[in-house]
Tab-separated table of C-alpha atoms in Angstrom:
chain	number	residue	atom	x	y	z
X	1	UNK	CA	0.000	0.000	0.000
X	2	UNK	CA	1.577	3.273	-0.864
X	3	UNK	CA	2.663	5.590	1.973
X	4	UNK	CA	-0.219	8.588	2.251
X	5	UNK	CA	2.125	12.240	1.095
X	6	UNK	CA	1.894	14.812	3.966
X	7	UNK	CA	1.204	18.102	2.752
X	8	UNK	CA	3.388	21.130	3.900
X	9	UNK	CA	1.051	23.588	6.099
X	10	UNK	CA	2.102	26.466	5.282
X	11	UNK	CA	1.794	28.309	2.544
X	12	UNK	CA	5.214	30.530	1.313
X	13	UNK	CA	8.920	29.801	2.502
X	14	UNK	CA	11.674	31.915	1.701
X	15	UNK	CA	14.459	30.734	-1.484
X	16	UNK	CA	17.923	29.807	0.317
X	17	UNK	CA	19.722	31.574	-2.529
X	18	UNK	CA	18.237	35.130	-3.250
X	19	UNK	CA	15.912	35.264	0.457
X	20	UNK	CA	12.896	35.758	-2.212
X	21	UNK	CA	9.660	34.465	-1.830
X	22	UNK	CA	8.238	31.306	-2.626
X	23	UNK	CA	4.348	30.429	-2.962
X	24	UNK	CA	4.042	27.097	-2.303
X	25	UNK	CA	0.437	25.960	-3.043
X	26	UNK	CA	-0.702	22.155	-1.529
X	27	UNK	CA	2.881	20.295	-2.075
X	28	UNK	CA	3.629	17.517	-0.070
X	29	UNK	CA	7.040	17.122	2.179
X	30	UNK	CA	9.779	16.344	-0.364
X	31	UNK	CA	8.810	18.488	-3.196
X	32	UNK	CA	10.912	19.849	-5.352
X	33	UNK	CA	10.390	23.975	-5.820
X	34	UNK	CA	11.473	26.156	-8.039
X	35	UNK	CA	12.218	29.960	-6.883
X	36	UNK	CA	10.673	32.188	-9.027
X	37	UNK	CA	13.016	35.096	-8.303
X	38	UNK	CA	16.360	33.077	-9.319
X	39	UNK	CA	15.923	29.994	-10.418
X	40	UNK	CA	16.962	27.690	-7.463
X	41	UNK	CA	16.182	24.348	-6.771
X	42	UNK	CA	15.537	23.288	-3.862
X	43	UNK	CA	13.543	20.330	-1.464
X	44	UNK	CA	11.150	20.643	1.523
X	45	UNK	CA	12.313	17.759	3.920
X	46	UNK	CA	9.888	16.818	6.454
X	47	UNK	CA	10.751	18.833	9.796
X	48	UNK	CA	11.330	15.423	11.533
X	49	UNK	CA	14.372	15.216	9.121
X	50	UNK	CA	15.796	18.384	8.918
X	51	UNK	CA	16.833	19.074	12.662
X	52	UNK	CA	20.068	20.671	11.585
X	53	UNK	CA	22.151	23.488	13.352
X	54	UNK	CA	20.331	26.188	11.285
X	55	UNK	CA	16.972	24.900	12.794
X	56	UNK	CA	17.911	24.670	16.678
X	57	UNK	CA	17.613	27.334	19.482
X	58	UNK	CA	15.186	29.775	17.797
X	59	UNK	CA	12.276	29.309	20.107
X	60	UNK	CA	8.489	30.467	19.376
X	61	UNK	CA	9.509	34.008	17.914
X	62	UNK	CA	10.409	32.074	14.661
X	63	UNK	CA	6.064	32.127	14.392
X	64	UNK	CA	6.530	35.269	12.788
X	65	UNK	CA	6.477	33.277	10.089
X	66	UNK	CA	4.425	30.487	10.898
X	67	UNK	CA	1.588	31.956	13.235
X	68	UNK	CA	-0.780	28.721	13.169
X	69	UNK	CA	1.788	25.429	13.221
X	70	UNK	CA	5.409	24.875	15.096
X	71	UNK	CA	8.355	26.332	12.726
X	72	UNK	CA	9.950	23.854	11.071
X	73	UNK	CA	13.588	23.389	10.902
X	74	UNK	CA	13.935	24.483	7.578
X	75	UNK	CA	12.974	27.923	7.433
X	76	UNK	CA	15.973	29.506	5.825
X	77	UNK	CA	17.929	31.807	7.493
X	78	UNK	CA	18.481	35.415	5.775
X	79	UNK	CA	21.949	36.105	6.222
X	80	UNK	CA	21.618	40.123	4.830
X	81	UNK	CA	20.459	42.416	3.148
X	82	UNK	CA	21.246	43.396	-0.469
X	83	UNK	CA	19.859	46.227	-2.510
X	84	UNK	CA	18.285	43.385	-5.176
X	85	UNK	CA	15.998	42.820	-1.916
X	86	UNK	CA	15.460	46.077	-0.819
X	87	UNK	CA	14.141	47.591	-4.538
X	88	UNK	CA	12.576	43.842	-5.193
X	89	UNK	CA	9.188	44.744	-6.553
X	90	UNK	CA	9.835	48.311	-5.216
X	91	UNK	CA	7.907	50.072	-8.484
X	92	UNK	CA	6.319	47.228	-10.187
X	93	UNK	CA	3.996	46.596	-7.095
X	94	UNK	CA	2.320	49.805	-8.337
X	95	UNK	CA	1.189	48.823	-11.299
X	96	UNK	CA	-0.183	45.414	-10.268
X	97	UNK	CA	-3.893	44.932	-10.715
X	98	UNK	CA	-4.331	44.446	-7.393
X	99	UNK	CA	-2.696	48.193	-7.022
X	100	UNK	CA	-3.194	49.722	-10.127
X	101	UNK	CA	-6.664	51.097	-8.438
X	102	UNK	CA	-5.109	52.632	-5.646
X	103	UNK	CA	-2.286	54.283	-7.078
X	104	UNK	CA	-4.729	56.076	-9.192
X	105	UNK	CA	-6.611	56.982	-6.734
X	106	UNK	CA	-3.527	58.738	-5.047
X	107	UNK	CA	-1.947	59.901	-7.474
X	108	UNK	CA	-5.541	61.902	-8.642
X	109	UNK	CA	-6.246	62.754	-5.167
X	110	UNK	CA	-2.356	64.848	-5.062
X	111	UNK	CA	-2.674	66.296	-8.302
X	112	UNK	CA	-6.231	67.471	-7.547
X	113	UNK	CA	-4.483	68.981	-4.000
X	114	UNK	CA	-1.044	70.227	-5.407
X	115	UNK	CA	-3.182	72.005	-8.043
X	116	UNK	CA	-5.927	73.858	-5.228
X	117	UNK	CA	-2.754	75.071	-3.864
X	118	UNK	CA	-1.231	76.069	-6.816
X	119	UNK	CA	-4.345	78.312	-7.735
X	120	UNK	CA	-4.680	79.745	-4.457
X	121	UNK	CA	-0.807	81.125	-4.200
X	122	UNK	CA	-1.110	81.977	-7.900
X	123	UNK	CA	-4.260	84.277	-6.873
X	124	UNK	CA	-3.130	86.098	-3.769
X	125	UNK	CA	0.420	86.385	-5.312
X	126	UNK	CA	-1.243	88.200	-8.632
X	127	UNK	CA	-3.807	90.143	-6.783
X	128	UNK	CA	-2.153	93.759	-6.328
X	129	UNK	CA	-2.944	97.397	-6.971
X	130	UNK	CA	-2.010	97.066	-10.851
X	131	UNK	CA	-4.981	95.136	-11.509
X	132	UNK	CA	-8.106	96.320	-12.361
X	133	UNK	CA	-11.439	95.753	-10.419
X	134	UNK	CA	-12.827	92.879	-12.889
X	135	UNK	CA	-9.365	91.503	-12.747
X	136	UNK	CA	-9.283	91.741	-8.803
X	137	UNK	CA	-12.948	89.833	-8.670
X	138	UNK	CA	-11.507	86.988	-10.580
X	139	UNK	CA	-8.663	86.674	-8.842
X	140	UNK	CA	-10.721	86.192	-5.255
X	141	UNK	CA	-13.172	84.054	-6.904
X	142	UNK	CA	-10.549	82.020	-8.179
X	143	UNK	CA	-9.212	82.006	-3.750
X	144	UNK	CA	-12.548	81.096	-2.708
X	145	UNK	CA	-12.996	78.119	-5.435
X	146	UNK	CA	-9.500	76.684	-4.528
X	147	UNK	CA	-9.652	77.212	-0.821
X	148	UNK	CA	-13.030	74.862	-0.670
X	149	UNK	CA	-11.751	72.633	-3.025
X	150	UNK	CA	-9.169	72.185	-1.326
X	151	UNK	CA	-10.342	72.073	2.330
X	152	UNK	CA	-12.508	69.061	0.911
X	153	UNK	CA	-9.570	67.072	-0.956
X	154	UNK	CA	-6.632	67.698	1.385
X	155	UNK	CA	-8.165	65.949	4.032
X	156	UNK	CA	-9.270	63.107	2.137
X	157	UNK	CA	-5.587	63.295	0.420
X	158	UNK	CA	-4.371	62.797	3.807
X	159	UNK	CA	-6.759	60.510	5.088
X	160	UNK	CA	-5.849	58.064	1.729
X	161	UNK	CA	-2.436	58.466	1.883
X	162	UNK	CA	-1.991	57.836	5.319
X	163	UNK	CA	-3.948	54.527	4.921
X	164	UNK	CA	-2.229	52.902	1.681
X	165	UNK	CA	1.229	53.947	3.286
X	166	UNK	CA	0.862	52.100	5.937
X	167	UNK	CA	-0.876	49.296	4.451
X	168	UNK	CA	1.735	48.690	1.883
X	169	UNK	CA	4.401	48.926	5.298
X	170	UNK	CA	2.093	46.209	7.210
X	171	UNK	CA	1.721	44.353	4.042
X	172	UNK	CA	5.676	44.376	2.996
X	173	UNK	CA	6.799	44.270	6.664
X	174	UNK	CA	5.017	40.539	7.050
X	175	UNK	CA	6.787	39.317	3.436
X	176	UNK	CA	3.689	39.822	1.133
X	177	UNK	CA	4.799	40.944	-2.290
X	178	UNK	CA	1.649	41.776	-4.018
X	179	UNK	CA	-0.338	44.320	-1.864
X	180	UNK	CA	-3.899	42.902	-1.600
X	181	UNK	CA	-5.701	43.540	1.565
X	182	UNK	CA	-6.294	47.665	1.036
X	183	UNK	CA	-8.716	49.622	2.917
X	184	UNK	CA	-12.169	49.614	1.844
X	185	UNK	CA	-12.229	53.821	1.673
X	186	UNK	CA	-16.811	53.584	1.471
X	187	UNK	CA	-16.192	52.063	4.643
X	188	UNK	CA	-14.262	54.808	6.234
X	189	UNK	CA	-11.444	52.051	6.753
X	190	UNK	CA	-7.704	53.501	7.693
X	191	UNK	CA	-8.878	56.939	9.439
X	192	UNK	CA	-6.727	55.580	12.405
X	193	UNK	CA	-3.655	55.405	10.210
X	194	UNK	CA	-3.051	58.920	10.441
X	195	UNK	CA	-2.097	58.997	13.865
X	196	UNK	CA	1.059	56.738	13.049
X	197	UNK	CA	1.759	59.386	10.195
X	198	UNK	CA	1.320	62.298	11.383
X	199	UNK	CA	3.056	61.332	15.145
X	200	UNK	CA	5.903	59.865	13.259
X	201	UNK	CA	6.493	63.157	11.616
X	202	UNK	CA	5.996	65.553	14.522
X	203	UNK	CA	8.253	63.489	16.739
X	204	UNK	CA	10.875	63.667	13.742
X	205	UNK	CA	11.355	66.767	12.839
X	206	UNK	CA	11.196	68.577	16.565
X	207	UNK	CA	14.993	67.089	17.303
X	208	UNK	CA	15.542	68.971	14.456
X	209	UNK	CA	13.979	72.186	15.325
X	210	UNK	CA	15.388	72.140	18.537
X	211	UNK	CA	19.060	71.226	16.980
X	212	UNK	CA	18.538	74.964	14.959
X	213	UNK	CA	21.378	76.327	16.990
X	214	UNK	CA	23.759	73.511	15.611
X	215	UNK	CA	22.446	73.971	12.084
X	216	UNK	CA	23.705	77.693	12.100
X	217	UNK	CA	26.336	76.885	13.485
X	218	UNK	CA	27.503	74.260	11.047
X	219	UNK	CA	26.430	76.545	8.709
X	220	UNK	CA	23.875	74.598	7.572
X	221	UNK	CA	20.493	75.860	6.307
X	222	UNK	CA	17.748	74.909	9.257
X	223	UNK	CA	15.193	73.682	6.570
X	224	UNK	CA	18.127	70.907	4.942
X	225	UNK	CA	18.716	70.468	8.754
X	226	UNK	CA	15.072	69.619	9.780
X	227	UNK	CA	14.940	67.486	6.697
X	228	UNK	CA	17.730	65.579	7.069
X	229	UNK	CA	16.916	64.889	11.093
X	230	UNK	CA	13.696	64.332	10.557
X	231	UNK	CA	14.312	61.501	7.081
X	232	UNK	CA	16.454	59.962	9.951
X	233	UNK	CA	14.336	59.440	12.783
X	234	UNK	CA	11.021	58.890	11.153
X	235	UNK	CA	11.449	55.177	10.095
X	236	UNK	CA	12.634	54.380	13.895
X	237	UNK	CA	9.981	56.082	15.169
X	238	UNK	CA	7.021	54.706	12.653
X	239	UNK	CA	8.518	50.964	12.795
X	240	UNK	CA	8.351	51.513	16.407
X	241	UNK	CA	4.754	52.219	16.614
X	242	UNK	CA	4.515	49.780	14.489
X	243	UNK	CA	5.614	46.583	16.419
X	244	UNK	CA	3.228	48.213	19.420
X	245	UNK	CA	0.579	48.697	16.840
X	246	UNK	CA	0.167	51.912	18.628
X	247	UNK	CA	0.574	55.392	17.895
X	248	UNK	CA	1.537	56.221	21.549
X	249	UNK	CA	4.732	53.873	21.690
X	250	UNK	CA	7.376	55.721	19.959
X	251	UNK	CA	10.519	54.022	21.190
X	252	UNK	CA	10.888	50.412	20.592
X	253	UNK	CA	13.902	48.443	22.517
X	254	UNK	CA	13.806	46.018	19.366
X	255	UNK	CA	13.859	48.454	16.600
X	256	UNK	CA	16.373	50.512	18.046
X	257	UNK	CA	18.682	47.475	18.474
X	258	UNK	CA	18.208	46.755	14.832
X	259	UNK	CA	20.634	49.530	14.247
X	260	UNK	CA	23.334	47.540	15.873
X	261	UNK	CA	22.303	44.487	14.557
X	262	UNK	CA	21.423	45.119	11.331
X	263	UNK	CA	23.684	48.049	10.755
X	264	UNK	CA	23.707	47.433	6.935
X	265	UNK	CA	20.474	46.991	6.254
X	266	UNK	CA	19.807	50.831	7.796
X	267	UNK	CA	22.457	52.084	5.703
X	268	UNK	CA	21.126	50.583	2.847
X	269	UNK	CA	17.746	52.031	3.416
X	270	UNK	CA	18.922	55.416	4.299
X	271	UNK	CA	21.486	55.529	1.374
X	272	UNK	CA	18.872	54.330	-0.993
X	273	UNK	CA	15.967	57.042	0.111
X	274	UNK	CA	18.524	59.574	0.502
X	275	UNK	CA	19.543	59.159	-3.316
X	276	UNK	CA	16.126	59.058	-4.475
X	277	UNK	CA	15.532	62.246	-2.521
X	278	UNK	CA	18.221	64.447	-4.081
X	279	UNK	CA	17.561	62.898	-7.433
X	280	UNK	CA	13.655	64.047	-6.911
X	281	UNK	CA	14.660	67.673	-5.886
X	282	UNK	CA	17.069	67.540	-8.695
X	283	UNK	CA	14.833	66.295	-11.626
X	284	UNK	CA	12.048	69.452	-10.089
X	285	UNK	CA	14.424	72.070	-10.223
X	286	UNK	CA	15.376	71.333	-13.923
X	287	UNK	CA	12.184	69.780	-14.991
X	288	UNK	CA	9.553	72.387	-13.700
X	289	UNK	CA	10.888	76.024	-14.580
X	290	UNK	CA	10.823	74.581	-18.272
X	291	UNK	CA	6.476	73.154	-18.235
X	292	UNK	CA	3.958	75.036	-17.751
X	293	UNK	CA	2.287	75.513	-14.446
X	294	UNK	CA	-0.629	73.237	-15.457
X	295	UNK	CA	1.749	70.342	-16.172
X	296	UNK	CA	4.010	70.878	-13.418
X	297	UNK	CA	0.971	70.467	-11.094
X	298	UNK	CA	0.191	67.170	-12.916
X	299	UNK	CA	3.891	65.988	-12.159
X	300	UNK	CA	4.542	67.000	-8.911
X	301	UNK	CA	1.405	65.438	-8.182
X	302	UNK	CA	1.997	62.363	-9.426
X	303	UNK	CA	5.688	61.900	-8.552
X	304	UNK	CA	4.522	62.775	-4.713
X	305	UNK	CA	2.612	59.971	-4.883
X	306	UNK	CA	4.362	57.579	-6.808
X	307	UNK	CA	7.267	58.645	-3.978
X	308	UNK	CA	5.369	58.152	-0.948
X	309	UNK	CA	3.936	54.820	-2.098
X	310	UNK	CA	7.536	53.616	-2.960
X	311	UNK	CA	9.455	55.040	0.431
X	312	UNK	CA	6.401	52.911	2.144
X	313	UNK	CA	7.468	49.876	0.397
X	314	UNK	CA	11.171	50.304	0.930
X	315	UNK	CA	10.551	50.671	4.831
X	316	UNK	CA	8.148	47.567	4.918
X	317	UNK	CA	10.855	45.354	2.962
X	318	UNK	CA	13.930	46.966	5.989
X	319	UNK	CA	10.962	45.917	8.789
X	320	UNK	CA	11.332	42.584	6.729
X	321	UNK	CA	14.565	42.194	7.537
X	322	UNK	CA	15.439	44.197	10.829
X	323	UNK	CA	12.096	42.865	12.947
X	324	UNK	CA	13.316	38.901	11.558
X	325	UNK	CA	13.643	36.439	14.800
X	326	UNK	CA	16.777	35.103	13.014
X	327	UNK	CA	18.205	38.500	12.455
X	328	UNK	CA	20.383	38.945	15.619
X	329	UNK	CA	21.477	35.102	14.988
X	330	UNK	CA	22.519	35.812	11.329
X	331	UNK	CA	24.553	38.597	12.377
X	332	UNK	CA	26.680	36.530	15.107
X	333	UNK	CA	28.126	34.242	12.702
């Protein structure tokens, strides 16, 4: 009689070779699987079997991974972080049909926003005593329009990017590459998101406020200053929150040990969003003075967007790494 095939339970594992990873499906133990990131081939043994150094010692945190059955011993171990893992799926994510929606959705919501407050500093800046009366009426009109247009979209722009950002950060921090599980916005879902936003930026940029005597005297403008501070604290502080899943726990023993631990992984991330940053402010101040202010609205607007969506994803796939049971194991040996 033939020996009944026990299925694995679970439902991804991660490829030894590139740390991708790997649907499984309904395979049984001893399957053969193929990554679909590199190429590798490689065999689920039966946990029974595989009791091998890598598997020992790690405890119940390693149900990170495994939240419903006992880890087996041959979860691989991710020995680092390389920048073909951080950018993995970093921009193609967006354009997913399980995404495409939503980054429409933001990326109209910020051009409808960028452009109510491009009309309104266009108006007040034109309105002076050289224009004529039916010159001056237009003008206000066009400050009214654009002030309750946009005291109606930049809340919702808030409200909508507060919720996908942090949604695609839950999403990428627990290994899930396609970004599924969005917030139903009829149903009001995600309003509590912007606490974690908009605490995580407060608490970043006051260091840097209150640092303004060091900026001048480092010579150092105090806006580059704020920015720089604030680009630096605000992962720690948002990955902090969330591992509390709470906007009120700002400092996180774990999180801040990552940066010992997983020193290169931090670097990578801040080196990464760093370069994208200057190569954004760059590309505005050559690209915009030469369109017109109607398309420079449209792509400010839609870079924002595409930006925050992508800066999201790059901190859920360092949370990938740094908040990893194995982590502080991979970096002793």
């Amino acid at each position: 009689m033939q020996e009944e095939l026990e299925m694995v339970p679970y439902t991804y594992t991660f490829c030894r070779q590139c740390n991708g990873r790997v649907e499984l499906g309904r395979v049984a133990f001893g399957a053969q699987i193929i990554c679909s990131h590199c190429g590798l081939e490689f065999v689920i043994p039966h946990p029974s079997h595989a009791c091998d150094g890598a598997g020992q010692g790690r405890g119940d945190q390693d149900r990170a991974d495994f939240p419903d059955e006992t880890p087996p011993a041959w979860a691989p171990i991710r020995r680092g972080m390389s920048l073909n893992m951080l950018l993995s799926g970093a921009l193609s994510f967006l354009v997913r049909p399980t995404a495409l929606g939503q980054t429409f959705a933001l990326c109209s919501n910020s051009v409808a926003a960028f452009a109510a407050v491009r009309v309104a500093a266009y108006c007040i800046g034109a309105d002076n005593d050289a224009v004529d009366r039916s010159t001056r009426v237009i003008l206000w009109n066009g400050i009214l329009f654009s002030t309750a247009t946009g005291t109606v979209i930049l809340p919702i722009w808030v409200w909508i990017a507060s919720a996908y950002g942090m949604t695609i950060l839950r999403e990428t921090s627990c290994g899930i590459d396609a970004i599924k599980d969005w917030p139903r916005l009829m149903a009001v879902e995600g309003l509590g998101e912007i606490l974690f936003i908009a605490t995580g930026i407060i608490l970043a940029i006051l260091p840097g406020i209150l640092l303004s005597p060091l900026w001048n005297r480092l010579g150092v403008s105090m806006p580059w200053g704020v920015a720089v501070c604030a680009m630096l604290l605000f992962p720690m502080i948002l990955l902090s929150m969330l591992e509390a899943n709470s906007p009120t726990h700002c400092v996180s023993p774990g999180v801040w040990k990552s940066l010992l631990l997983g020193w290169r992984a931090w670097i990578l991330f801040h080196l990464t969003t760093f370069a994208a940053a200057f190569a954004l402010v760059v590309l505005g101040g050559v690209v915009l003075p030469r369109v017109s202010r109607a398309w420079g609205v449209g792509v400010v607007g839609v870079v924002a967007a595409l930006a925050w969506m992508v800066y999201f994803r790059l901190l859920g796939r360092l949370a990938w790494f740094g908040t990893h049971p194995t982590m502080e194991l991979d970096n002793k040996k």
